[in-house]
Tab-separated table of C-alpha atoms in Angstrom:
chain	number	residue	atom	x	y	z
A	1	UNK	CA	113.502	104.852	117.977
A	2	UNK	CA	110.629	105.900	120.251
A	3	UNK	CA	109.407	104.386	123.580
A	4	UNK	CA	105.931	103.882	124.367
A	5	UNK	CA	103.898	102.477	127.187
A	6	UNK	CA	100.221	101.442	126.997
A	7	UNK	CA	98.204	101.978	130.354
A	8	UNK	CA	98.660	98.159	131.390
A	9	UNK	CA	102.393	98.586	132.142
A	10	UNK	CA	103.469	97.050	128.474
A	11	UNK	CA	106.550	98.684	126.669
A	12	UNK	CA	107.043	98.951	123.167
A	13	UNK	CA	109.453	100.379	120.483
A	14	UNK	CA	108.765	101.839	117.094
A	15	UNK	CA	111.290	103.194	114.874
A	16	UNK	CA	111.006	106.356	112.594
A	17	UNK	CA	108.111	105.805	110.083
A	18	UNK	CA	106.541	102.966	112.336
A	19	UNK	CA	103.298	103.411	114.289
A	20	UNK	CA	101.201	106.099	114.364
A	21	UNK	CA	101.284	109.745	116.292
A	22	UNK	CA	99.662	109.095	119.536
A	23	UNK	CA	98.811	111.406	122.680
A	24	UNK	CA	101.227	113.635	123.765
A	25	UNK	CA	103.616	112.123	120.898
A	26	UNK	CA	104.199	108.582	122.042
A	27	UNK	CA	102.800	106.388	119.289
A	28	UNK	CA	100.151	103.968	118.712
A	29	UNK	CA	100.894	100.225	119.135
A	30	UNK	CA	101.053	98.903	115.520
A	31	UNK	CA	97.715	96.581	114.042
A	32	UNK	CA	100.233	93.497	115.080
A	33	UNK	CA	100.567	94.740	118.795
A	34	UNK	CA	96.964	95.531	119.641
A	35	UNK	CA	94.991	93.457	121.728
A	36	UNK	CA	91.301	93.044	122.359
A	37	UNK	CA	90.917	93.231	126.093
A	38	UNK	CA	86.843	92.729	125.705
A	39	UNK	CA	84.702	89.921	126.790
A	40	UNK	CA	82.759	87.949	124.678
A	41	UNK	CA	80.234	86.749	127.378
A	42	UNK	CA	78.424	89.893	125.892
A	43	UNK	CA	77.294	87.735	122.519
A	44	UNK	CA	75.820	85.805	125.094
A	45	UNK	CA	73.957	88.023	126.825
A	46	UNK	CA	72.177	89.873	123.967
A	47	UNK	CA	71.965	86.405	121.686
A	48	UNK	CA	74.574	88.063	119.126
A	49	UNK	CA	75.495	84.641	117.731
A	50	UNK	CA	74.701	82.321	114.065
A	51	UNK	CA	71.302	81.260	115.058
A	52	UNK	CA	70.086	78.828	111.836
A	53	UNK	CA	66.312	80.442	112.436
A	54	UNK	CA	67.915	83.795	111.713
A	55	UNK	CA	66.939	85.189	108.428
A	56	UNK	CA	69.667	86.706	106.238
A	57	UNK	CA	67.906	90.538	106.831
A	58	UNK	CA	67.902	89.633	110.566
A	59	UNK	CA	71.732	88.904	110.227
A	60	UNK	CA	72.065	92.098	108.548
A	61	UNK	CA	70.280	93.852	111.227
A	62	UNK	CA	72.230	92.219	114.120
A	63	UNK	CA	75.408	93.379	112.814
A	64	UNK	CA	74.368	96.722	111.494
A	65	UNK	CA	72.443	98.035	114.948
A	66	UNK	CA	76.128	97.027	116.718
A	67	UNK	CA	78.270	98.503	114.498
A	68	UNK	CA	75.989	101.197	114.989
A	69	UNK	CA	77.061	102.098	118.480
A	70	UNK	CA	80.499	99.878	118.369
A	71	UNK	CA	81.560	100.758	121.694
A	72	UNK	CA	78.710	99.906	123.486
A	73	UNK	CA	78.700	98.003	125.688
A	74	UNK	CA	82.483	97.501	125.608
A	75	UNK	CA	85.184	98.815	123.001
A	76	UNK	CA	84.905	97.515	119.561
A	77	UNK	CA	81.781	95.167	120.546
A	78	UNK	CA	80.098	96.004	117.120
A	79	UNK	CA	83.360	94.864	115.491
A	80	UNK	CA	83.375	91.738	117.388
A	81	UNK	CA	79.860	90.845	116.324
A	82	UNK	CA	80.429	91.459	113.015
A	83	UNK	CA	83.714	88.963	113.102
A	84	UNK	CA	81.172	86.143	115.023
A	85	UNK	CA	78.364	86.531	111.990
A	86	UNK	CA	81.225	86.289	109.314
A	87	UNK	CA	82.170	83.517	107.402
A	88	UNK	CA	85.728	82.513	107.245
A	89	UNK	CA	86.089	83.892	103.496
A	90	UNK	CA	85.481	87.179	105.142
A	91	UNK	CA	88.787	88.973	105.039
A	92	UNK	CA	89.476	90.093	108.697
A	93	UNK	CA	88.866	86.339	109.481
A	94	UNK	CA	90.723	85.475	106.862
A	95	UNK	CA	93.911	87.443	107.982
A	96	UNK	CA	92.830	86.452	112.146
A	97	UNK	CA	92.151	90.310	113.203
A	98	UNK	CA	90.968	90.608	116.423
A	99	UNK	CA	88.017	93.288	117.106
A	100	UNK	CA	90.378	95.611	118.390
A	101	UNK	CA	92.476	95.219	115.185
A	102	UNK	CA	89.590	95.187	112.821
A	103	UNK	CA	87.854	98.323	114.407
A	104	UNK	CA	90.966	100.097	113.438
A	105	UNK	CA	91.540	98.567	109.950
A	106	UNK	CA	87.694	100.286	109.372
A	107	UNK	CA	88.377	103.409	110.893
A	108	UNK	CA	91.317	104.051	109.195
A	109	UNK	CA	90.061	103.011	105.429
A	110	UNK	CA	88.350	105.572	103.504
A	111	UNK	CA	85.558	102.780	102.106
A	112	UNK	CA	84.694	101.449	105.021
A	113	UNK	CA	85.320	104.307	108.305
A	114	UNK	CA	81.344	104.530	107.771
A	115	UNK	CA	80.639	101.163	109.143
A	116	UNK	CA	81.367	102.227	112.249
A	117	UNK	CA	78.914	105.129	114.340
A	118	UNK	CA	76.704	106.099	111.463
A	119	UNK	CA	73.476	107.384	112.273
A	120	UNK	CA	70.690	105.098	110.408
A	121	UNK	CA	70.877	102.045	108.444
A	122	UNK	CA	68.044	101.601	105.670
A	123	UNK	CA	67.422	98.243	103.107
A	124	UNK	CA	67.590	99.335	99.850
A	125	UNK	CA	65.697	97.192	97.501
A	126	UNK	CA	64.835	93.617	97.415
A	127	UNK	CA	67.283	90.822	98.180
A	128	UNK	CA	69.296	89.196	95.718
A	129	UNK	CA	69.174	85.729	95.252
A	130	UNK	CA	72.540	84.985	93.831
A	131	UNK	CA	72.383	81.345	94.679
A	132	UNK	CA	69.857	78.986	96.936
A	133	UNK	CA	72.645	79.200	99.458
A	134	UNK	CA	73.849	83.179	98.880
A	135	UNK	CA	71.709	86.524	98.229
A	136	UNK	CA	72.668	90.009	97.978
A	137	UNK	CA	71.342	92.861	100.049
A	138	UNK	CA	72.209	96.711	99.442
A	139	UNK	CA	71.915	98.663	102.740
A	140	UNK	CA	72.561	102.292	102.792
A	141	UNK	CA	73.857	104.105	105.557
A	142	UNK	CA	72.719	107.779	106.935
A	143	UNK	CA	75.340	109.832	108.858
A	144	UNK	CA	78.506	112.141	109.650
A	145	UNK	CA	80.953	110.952	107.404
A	146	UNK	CA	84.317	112.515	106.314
A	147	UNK	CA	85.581	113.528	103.012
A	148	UNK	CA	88.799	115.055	102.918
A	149	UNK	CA	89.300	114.657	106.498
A	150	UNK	CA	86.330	117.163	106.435
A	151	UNK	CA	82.767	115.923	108.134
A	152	UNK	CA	79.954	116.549	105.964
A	153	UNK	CA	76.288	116.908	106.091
A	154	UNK	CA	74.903	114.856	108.104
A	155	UNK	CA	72.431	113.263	106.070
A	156	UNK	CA	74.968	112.161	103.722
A	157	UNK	CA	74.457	108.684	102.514
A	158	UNK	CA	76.463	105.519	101.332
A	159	UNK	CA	75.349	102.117	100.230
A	160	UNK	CA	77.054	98.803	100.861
A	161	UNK	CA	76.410	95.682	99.467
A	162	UNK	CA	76.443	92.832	101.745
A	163	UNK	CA	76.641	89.445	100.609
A	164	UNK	CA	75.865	86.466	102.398
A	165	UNK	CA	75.961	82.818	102.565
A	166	UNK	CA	74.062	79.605	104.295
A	167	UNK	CA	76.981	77.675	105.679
A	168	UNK	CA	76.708	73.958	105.129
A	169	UNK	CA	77.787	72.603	108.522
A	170	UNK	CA	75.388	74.705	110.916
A	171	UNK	CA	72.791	76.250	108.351
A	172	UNK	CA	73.401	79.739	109.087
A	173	UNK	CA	73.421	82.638	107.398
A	174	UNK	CA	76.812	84.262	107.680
A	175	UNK	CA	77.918	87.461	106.096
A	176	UNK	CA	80.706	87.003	103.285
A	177	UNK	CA	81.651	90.674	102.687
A	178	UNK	CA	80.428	94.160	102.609
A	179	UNK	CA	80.769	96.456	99.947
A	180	UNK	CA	80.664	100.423	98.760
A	181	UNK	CA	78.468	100.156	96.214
A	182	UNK	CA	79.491	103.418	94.624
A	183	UNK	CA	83.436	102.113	94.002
């Protein structure tokens, strides 16, 4: 097997067909291995929390504009507020990722590597009401995506559906899952 070291001293060991190719060869830790090494006091600071007086457009919003610039202002931040403004029947609750985890898991999958950096988010139509606690909201995103491993224009477009629900304990509006709308 191979050896690899991540910059804070830790070891690791992945055998032929594990991990990913790296830099310089040594590979990736796997989705188990990585750790979030963020800070959460961030939420705090720019009021990225379930607020009940939050609308579910404003929810939207919130975690579109941070997903927008993920990184910013530490790694994976837009994938950590998307995790805090999720229910827990979203799936990368569900399964416990970590932002660090989950940035990767949407990076790496075809459907959804356009949640992350894209250039402009737009509301497409009126909401949905599915339910009095649930609606429906198509957004469509503007950027540089890939097809083929090949970026295209950059005005190409793709529309998620997000769904949300008003959670019964707190009265929030908390996002349930998101969508390509063209699958």
């Amino acid at each position: 097997g191979v050896r690899w070291r991540l910059a804070d001293g830790k070891e690791g060991r992945a055998e032929p067909g594990e991990g990913e190719p790296g830099v310089d060869g040594w590979p990736f830790p796997t989705l188990e291995e990585l750790e979030w090494k963020g800070d959460r006091i961030y939420l705090k600071r720019k009021m990225q929390w379930p607020q009940p007086e939050l609308s579910p457009n404003e929810v939207i919003m919130m975690v579109f504009d941070a997903l927008q610039q993920n990184d910013d202002p530490q790694l994976d931040h837009g994938c950590l507020v998307l995790l805090e403004m999720a229910s827990e029947g979203f799936d990368a609750r569900r399964r416990g990722l970590n932002p660090a985890q989950f940035g990767r898991v949407l990076r790496q999958d075809p459907r959804h590597e356009q949640l992350v950096g894209f250039v402009r988010p737009m509301f497409i139509g009126e909401q949905q009401q599915v339910s009095p606690t649930c609606v429906r909201q198509t957004v469509r995103l503007t950027g540089h995506f890939r097809d083929a491993d090949q970026f295209v224009d950059p005005t190409e477009e793709r529309d998620y559906v997000v769904q949300l629900s008003q959670q019964p304990d707190d009265r929030c509006w908390r996002i349930d899952s998101i969508e390509r709308s063209d699958a």
